[in-house]
Structure formats: structure tokens, C-alpha cells
CSV table of C-alpha atoms in Angstrom, one decimal:
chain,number,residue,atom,x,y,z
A,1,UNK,CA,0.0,0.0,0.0
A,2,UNK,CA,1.4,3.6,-0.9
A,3,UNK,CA,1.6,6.2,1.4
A,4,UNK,CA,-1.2,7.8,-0.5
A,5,UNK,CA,-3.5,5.2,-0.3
A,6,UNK,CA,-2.7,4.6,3.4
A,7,UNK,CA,-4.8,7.6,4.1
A,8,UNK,CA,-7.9,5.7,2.5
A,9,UNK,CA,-9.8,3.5,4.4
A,10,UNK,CA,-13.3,1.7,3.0
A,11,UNK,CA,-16.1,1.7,5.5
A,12,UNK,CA,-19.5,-1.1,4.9
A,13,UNK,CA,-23.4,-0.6,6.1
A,14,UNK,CA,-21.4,-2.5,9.6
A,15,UNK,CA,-19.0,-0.2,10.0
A,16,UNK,CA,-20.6,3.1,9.4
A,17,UNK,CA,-21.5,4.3,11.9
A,18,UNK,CA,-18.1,3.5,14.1
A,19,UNK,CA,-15.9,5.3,11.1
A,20,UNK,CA,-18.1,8.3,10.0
A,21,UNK,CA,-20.6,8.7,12.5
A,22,UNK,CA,-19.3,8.2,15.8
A,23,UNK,CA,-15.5,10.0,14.4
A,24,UNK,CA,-13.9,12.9,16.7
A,25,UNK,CA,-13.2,14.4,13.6
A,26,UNK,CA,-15.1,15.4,10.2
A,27,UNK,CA,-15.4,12.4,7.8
A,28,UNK,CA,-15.2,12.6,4.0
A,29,UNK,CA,-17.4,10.2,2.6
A,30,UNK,CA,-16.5,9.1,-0.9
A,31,UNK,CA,-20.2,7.4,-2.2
A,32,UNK,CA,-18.2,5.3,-5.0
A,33,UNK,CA,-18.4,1.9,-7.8
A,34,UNK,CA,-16.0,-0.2,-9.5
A,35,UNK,CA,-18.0,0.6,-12.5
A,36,UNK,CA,-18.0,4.7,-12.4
A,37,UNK,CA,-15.0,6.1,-14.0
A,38,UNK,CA,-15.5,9.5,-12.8
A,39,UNK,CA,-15.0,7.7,-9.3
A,40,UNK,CA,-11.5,6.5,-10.5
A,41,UNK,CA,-11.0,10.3,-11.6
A,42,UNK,CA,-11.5,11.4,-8.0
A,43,UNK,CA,-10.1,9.0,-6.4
A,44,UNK,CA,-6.1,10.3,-6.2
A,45,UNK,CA,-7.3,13.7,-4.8
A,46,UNK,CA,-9.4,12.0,-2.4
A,47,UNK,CA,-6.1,10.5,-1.8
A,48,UNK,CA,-3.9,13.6,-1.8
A,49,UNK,CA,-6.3,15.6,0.5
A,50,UNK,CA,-6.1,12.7,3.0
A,51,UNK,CA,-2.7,12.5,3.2
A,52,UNK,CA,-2.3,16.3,3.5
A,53,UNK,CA,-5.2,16.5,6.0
A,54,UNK,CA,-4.6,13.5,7.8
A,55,UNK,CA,-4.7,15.1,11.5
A,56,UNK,CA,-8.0,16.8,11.0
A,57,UNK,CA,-10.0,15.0,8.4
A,58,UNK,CA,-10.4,11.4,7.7
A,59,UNK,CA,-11.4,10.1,4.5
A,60,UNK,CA,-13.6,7.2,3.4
A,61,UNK,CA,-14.7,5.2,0.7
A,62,UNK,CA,-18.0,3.1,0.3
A,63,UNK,CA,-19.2,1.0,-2.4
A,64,UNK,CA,-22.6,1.8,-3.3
A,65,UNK,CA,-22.9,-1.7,-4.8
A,66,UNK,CA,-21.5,-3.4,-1.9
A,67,UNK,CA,-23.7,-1.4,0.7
A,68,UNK,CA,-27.1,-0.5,-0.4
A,69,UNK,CA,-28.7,0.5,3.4
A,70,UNK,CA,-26.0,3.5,3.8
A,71,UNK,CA,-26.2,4.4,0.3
A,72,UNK,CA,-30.3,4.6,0.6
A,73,UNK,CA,-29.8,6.0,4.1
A,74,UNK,CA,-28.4,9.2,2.3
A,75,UNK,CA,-30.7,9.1,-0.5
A,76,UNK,CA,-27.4,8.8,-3.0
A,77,UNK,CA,-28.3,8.5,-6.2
A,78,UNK,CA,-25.1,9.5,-8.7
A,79,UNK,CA,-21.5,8.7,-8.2
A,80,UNK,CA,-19.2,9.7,-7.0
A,81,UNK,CA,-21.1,11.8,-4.5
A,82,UNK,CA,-19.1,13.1,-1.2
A,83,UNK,CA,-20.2,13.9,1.8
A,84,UNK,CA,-18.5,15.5,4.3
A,85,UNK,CA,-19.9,14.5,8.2
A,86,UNK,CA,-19.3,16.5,11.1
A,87,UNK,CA,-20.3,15.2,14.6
A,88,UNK,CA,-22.0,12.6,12.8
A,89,UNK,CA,-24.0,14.6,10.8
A,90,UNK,CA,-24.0,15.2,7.0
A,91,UNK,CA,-22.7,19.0,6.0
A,92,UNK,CA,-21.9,19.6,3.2
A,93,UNK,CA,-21.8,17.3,-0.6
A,94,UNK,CA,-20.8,17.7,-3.8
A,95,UNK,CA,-22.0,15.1,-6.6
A,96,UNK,CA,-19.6,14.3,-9.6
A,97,UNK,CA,-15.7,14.2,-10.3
A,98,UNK,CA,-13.9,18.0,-9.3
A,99,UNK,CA,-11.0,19.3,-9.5
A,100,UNK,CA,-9.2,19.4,-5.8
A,101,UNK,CA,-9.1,23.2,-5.6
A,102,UNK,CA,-13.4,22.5,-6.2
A,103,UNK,CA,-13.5,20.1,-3.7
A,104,UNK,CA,-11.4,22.0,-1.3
A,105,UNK,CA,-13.7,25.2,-1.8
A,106,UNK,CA,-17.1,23.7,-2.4
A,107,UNK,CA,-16.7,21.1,0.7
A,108,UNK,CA,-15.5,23.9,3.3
A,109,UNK,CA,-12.4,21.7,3.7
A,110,UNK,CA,-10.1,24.8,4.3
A,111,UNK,CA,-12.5,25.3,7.4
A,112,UNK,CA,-11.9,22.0,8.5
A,113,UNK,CA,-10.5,22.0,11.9
């Protein structure tokens, strides 16, 4: 595993809650398929902001495919879609591929704390 990818951990419907909803910190939810290349666009910035972000923001992937109750749970319909959760709760998303500077700006990351 590169230390890029290190950064990346894939949460199931089990593991959910423990990961994203019960973190300390705000949780990036990547809503991702195999079969969406858009996804595998996104995918090394996810990366890159979790490395560079990796004491205040944890980032996570979940297969829609994999884990339908989570995916209806959030009413995600297009992928990727990311969410980012703080204290358990979704605040902010951002539906389709972006650059990082996009993602950065659109998801409040710079805020993140």
C-alpha cells in the first residue's frame, strides 16, 4: 500500500457508523463503484487531501454496490457523491468528479478544523 492510499480507508453498512458517525473528527465520505470512472478520476485527490489533511479530516470510501442500506440512508443517487460529516451529521456534498481546488472550496475543507 502507498503512502497515499494509506490515508484511505473503505467503511461497509457494519462499519458506518463506528468510522463516520461516531469519528472525533469530520469524515469525507467518498459514495463510490467499480464501475464509475468519474470515481476512479477522483479517487487520487481524495487521496492527496487525505494524506495532507490526515490530522484533521479522515477520508472514506463506500461502495454503493456493496452497501445499499448506507447508500439509501443518504438518498445517494449519482456517483461519485461526497459527503462531508461533522459530529455525525451530514454538512456539506458535492455530486460528480472536481478538481481538488473544487472540492477544497465547495466542501469547506479549508475550514476544517
Amino acid at each position: 500500500m502507498s503512502a497515499t492510499t494509506a490515508h484511505l480507508r473503505e467503511v461497509t453498512d457494519e462499519t458506518f457508523a463506528e468510522e463516520v458517525l461516531r469519528s472525533d473528527i469530520p469524515v469525507l465520505v467518498d459514495f463510490t463503484a467499480d464501475w464509475c470512472p468519474p470515481c476512479r478520476m477522483v479517487a487520487p485527490v481524495l487521496a492527496q487531501i487525505a494524506e495532507e489533511r490526515a490530522d484533521t479530516l479522515k477520508v472514506v470510501s463506500l461502495d454503493v454496490d456493496r452497501n445499499p442500506e448506507t447508500q439509501a440512508a443518504y438518498s445517494v443517487l449519482s456517483m461519485p457523491t461526497l459527503v462531508l460529516f461533522r459530529g455525525g451529521e451530514p454538512d456539506r456534498s458535492v455530486v460528480g468528479a472536481q478538481p481538488k481546488r473544487r472540492l477544497v472550496e465547495q466542501l469547506g475543507l479549508d475550514e476544517v478544523h
